[in-house]
Amino acid sequence: MEETTAGAEAAQSADRVAGHIPQQRGESLLETAVRYTEERHWDVFPGTWLAAVGGAQRCSCGDPGCAAPGAHPAREGWASLATGSASTVRRMWQQQPTASILLPTGRTFDAISVPETAGFLALARLERMRSALGPVILTPERRMQFFVLPGTTVKLPDLVRKLGWSPASLDLVALGEGAYVAAPPTRCGSRAVQWACRPTPANRWLPDVEELDPPLAYACGRDR
């Protein structure tokens, strides 16, 4: 899995306490997808991929203006493809070894998406508070996705209002059932998805949205 993003102090602290899942440099997308199912019990499914066209990398979907080249579902009905079976995952990536690794939200986890600047501010605050923290993804679109327990899409609007904010006023997005995240080391265009806080034995148990909402909302408010 990807190295911890520089500056993510919370991730580094978690690694010091528990040690990270052993990293295999040069690990294939197939091997990584299998490890997500076996070590984290996450469902995964293959998405689009990047292909060389006229000397440039283009999304396999064929759209020259693709907003997420190489990192989105390859077809409708993608939710039915998501599986936690390692043998099925091997078979799918053997058919297309360069397919992106996508994780459906709303099953074993939801995600809270915030701008990168707000995400790093929240990570530092959570570290000072010694709060529980799950894995966190840093996307090529400069956003952070904090993994939390399922049910976030229902809870988040009321939690934000209780803090005195209008949900529409903050760039704080809940990803639940029907959504997905792209997982490292998937590439989106010219950049790779990374872990800002990698999966470790210490963060196998995810926090509830109530634990992360105050620092995330505060950081998003500062970032407006």
Short mmCIF file of C-alpha atoms in Angstrom, two decimals:
data_model
loop_
_atom_site.label_atom_id
_atom_site.label_comp_id
_atom_site.label_asym_id
_atom_site.label_seq_id
_atom_site.Cartn_x
_atom_site.Cartn_y
_atom_site.Cartn_z
CA MET A 1 0.00 0.00 0.00
CA GLU A 2 1.08 3.60 -0.51
CA GLU A 3 3.44 5.38 1.84
CA THR A 4 1.87 7.72 4.37
CA THR A 5 1.46 11.22 2.91
CA ALA A 6 3.97 13.67 4.33
CA GLY A 7 2.48 15.89 7.00
CA ALA A 8 -0.21 13.48 8.18
CA GLU A 9 0.91 13.44 11.82
CA ALA A 10 -2.01 11.37 12.98
CA ALA A 11 -1.13 8.59 10.56
CA GLN A 12 2.51 8.57 11.59
CA SER A 13 1.56 8.35 15.25
CA ALA A 14 -0.73 5.40 14.60
CA ASP A 15 2.07 3.61 12.75
CA ARG A 16 4.46 4.13 15.68
CA VAL A 17 1.93 2.65 18.10
CA ALA A 18 0.78 -0.40 16.14
CA GLY A 19 2.96 -0.80 13.06
CA HIS A 20 1.52 -0.66 9.59
CA ILE A 21 0.35 -3.51 7.41
CA PRO A 22 3.51 -4.77 5.64
CA GLN A 23 4.01 -2.99 2.36
CA GLN A 24 5.10 -4.82 -0.78
CA ARG A 25 6.82 -2.43 -3.17
CA GLY A 26 5.85 -3.11 -6.75
CA GLU A 27 2.73 -4.89 -5.59
CA SER A 28 0.22 -5.32 -8.41
CA LEU A 29 -3.30 -3.93 -8.36
CA LEU A 30 -4.55 -7.52 -8.14
CA GLU A 31 -2.43 -8.24 -5.05
CA THR A 32 -3.50 -5.01 -3.39
CA ALA A 33 -7.20 -5.61 -4.09
CA VAL A 34 -6.91 -9.11 -2.62
CA ARG A 35 -5.23 -7.73 0.51
CA TYR A 36 -8.07 -5.26 1.01
CA THR A 37 -10.55 -8.14 1.04
CA GLU A 38 -8.44 -10.47 3.17
CA GLU A 39 -6.93 -8.05 5.68
CA ARG A 40 -9.69 -5.43 6.00
CA HIS A 41 -12.73 -7.42 4.84
CA TRP A 42 -13.65 -4.63 2.43
CA ASP A 43 -15.70 -5.25 -0.69
CA VAL A 44 -13.91 -4.16 -3.87
CA PHE A 45 -14.71 -3.95 -7.55
CA PRO A 46 -12.71 -3.08 -10.70
CA GLY A 47 -13.26 0.24 -12.41
CA THR A 48 -11.90 1.88 -15.53
CA TRP A 49 -8.19 2.10 -16.31
CA LEU A 50 -5.74 4.30 -18.15
CA ALA A 51 -4.78 3.39 -21.71
CA ALA A 52 -2.18 4.93 -24.01
CA VAL A 53 -3.88 6.74 -26.89
CA GLY A 54 -1.79 8.84 -29.27
CA GLY A 55 1.05 9.05 -26.79
CA ALA A 56 -1.22 10.22 -23.94
CA GLN A 57 -2.96 8.40 -21.11
CA ARG A 58 -6.72 8.31 -21.64
CA CYS A 59 -9.54 6.76 -19.65
CA SER A 60 -10.76 3.42 -20.93
CA CYS A 61 -14.32 4.81 -20.95
CA GLY A 62 -13.42 6.63 -24.18
CA ASP A 63 -14.56 10.08 -23.03
CA PRO A 64 -11.75 12.58 -23.81
CA GLY A 65 -13.19 14.91 -21.17
CA CYS A 66 -13.55 12.27 -18.44
CA ALA A 67 -13.63 13.93 -15.01
CA ALA A 68 -11.96 10.98 -13.26
CA PRO A 69 -9.80 9.27 -15.90
CA GLY A 70 -9.01 5.70 -14.92
CA ALA A 71 -10.81 5.86 -11.57
CA HIS A 72 -14.57 5.40 -11.92
CA PRO A 73 -16.98 2.48 -12.48
CA ALA A 74 -16.68 0.90 -15.89
CA ARG A 75 -20.39 0.19 -16.25
CA GLU A 76 -23.80 0.69 -14.73
CA GLY A 77 -24.76 -1.81 -12.07
CA TRP A 78 -21.27 -1.64 -10.59
CA ALA A 79 -22.62 -2.26 -7.07
CA SER A 80 -23.45 -5.85 -8.01
CA LEU A 81 -19.79 -6.46 -8.91
CA ALA A 82 -18.45 -5.47 -5.48
CA THR A 83 -17.25 -8.53 -3.60
CA GLY A 84 -15.30 -9.56 -0.54
CA SER A 85 -14.28 -12.89 -2.10
CA ALA A 86 -10.54 -13.04 -2.71
CA SER A 87 -10.94 -15.71 -5.39
CA THR A 88 -13.49 -13.58 -7.27
CA VAL A 89 -11.23 -10.54 -6.97
CA ARG A 90 -8.32 -12.48 -8.44
CA ARG A 91 -10.45 -13.58 -11.37
CA MET A 92 -11.69 -10.03 -12.08
CA TRP A 93 -8.22 -8.44 -12.06
CA GLN A 94 -6.72 -11.28 -14.07
CA GLN A 95 -9.18 -10.27 -16.79
CA GLN A 96 -8.07 -6.60 -16.59
CA PRO A 97 -4.84 -6.23 -14.54
CA THR A 98 -4.73 -2.42 -14.78
CA ALA A 99 -8.31 -1.78 -13.63
CA SER A 100 -8.68 0.75 -10.81
CA ILE A 101 -9.53 -0.47 -7.31
CA LEU A 102 -12.86 0.93 -6.15
CA LEU A 103 -14.47 0.42 -2.73
CA PRO A 104 -18.24 0.82 -2.29
CA THR A 105 -19.29 2.92 0.68
CA GLY A 106 -22.38 2.19 2.77
CA ARG A 107 -21.32 -1.38 3.54
CA THR A 108 -18.45 -1.89 5.98
CA PHE A 109 -17.70 1.83 6.05
CA ASP A 110 -18.87 5.27 4.95
CA ALA A 111 -16.55 8.16 4.15
CA ILE A 112 -16.60 11.89 4.89
CA SER A 113 -15.04 13.92 2.08
CA VAL A 114 -13.51 17.35 2.77
CA PRO A 115 -11.03 19.65 0.97
CA GLU A 116 -7.38 18.69 1.44
CA THR A 117 -6.49 21.82 3.43
CA ALA A 118 -9.37 21.23 5.85
CA GLY A 119 -8.43 17.55 6.08
CA PHE A 120 -4.86 18.23 7.19
CA LEU A 121 -6.10 20.79 9.71
CA ALA A 122 -8.55 18.24 11.11
CA LEU A 123 -5.86 15.52 11.24
CA ALA A 124 -3.63 17.74 13.36
CA ARG A 125 -6.54 18.60 15.66
CA LEU A 126 -7.54 14.94 16.02
CA GLU A 127 -3.94 14.04 16.86
CA ARG A 128 -3.85 16.64 19.64
CA MET A 129 -7.17 15.33 20.97
CA ARG A 130 -5.92 11.73 20.76
CA SER A 131 -9.15 10.86 18.98
CA ALA A 132 -9.87 7.55 17.29
CA LEU A 133 -9.16 7.70 13.59
CA GLY A 134 -9.79 5.28 10.74
CA PRO A 135 -8.02 5.16 7.38
CA VAL A 136 -7.97 8.41 5.40
CA ILE A 137 -7.55 8.72 1.63
CA LEU A 138 -5.93 11.67 -0.15
CA THR A 139 -7.34 11.97 -3.67
CA PRO A 140 -5.72 13.49 -6.79
CA GLU A 141 -8.58 16.05 -6.71
CA ARG A 142 -7.04 17.35 -3.45
CA ARG A 143 -9.73 16.02 -1.15
CA MET A 144 -9.52 13.80 1.91
CA GLN A 145 -11.92 10.96 2.63
CA PHE A 146 -12.20 9.90 6.29
CA PHE A 147 -13.49 6.35 6.85
CA VAL A 148 -16.24 6.07 9.47
CA LEU A 149 -18.94 3.60 10.46
CA PRO A 150 -21.94 3.26 8.11
CA GLY A 151 -24.94 5.53 8.66
CA THR A 152 -23.15 8.83 8.10
CA THR A 153 -25.40 10.15 5.34
CA VAL A 154 -28.37 10.10 7.71
CA LYS A 155 -26.60 11.54 10.74
CA LEU A 156 -24.30 14.19 9.30
CA PRO A 157 -26.76 17.00 8.41
CA ASP A 158 -28.26 17.15 11.92
CA LEU A 159 -24.82 16.95 13.53
CA VAL A 160 -23.63 19.91 11.47
CA ARG A 161 -26.73 21.93 12.40
CA LYS A 162 -26.17 21.23 16.12
CA LEU A 163 -22.73 22.78 15.73
CA GLY A 164 -24.34 25.96 14.40
CA TRP A 165 -23.62 25.48 10.72
CA SER A 166 -25.89 25.09 7.74
CA PRO A 167 -24.99 21.80 5.95
CA ALA A 168 -25.02 23.67 2.63
CA SER A 169 -22.45 26.18 3.91
CA LEU A 170 -19.67 23.62 4.48
CA ASP A 171 -17.82 21.54 1.90
CA LEU A 172 -18.42 18.42 3.98
CA VAL A 173 -19.78 15.49 1.96
CA ALA A 174 -20.98 12.13 3.24
CA LEU A 175 -20.39 9.11 1.00
CA GLY A 176 -22.70 6.23 1.86
CA GLU A 177 -24.84 3.67 0.09
CA GLY A 178 -24.62 4.03 -3.69
CA ALA A 179 -21.26 5.81 -3.64
CA TYR A 180 -17.65 4.62 -3.75
CA VAL A 181 -14.06 5.70 -3.21
CA ALA A 182 -10.99 4.93 -5.31
CA ALA A 183 -8.35 3.14 -3.25
CA PRO A 184 -4.54 3.37 -3.43
CA PRO A 185 -2.59 2.76 -5.59
CA THR A 186 -5.23 3.59 -8.22
CA ARG A 187 -4.17 6.36 -10.60
CA CYS A 188 -6.56 9.11 -11.61
CA GLY A 189 -5.08 10.87 -14.60
CA SER A 190 -1.45 11.75 -13.89
CA ARG A 191 -1.63 11.32 -10.11
CA ALA A 192 -2.15 8.40 -7.74
CA VAL A 193 -4.63 8.02 -4.91
CA GLN A 194 -2.69 7.89 -1.62
CA TRP A 195 -3.21 7.08 2.03
CA ALA A 196 -3.05 10.13 4.29
CA CYS A 197 -3.63 7.67 7.14
CA ARG A 198 -3.01 4.10 6.06
CA PRO A 199 -4.93 1.04 7.30
CA THR A 200 -3.22 -0.38 10.40
CA PRO A 201 -4.12 -2.84 13.16
CA ALA A 202 -4.73 0.22 15.35
CA ASN A 203 -7.51 1.64 13.15
CA ARG A 204 -9.31 -1.57 12.22
CA TRP A 205 -12.27 -0.39 14.36
CA LEU A 206 -13.72 2.71 12.75
CA PRO A 207 -14.97 5.81 14.58
CA ASP A 208 -18.57 6.95 14.40
CA VAL A 209 -19.36 10.17 12.57
CA GLU A 210 -20.14 11.89 15.91
CA GLU A 211 -16.46 11.60 16.85
CA LEU A 212 -15.13 13.24 13.68
CA ASP A 213 -17.86 15.74 12.85
CA PRO A 214 -16.79 18.56 15.22
CA PRO A 215 -13.13 18.80 14.09
CA LEU A 216 -14.05 18.27 10.43
CA ALA A 217 -16.81 20.89 10.51
CA TYR A 218 -14.50 23.33 12.33
CA ALA A 219 -11.76 22.76 9.74
CA CYS A 220 -14.16 23.20 6.83
CA GLY A 221 -15.45 26.40 8.42
CA ARG A 222 -11.90 27.72 8.65
CA ASP A 223 -11.24 26.70 5.04
CA ARG A 224 -14.18 28.63 3.53
#
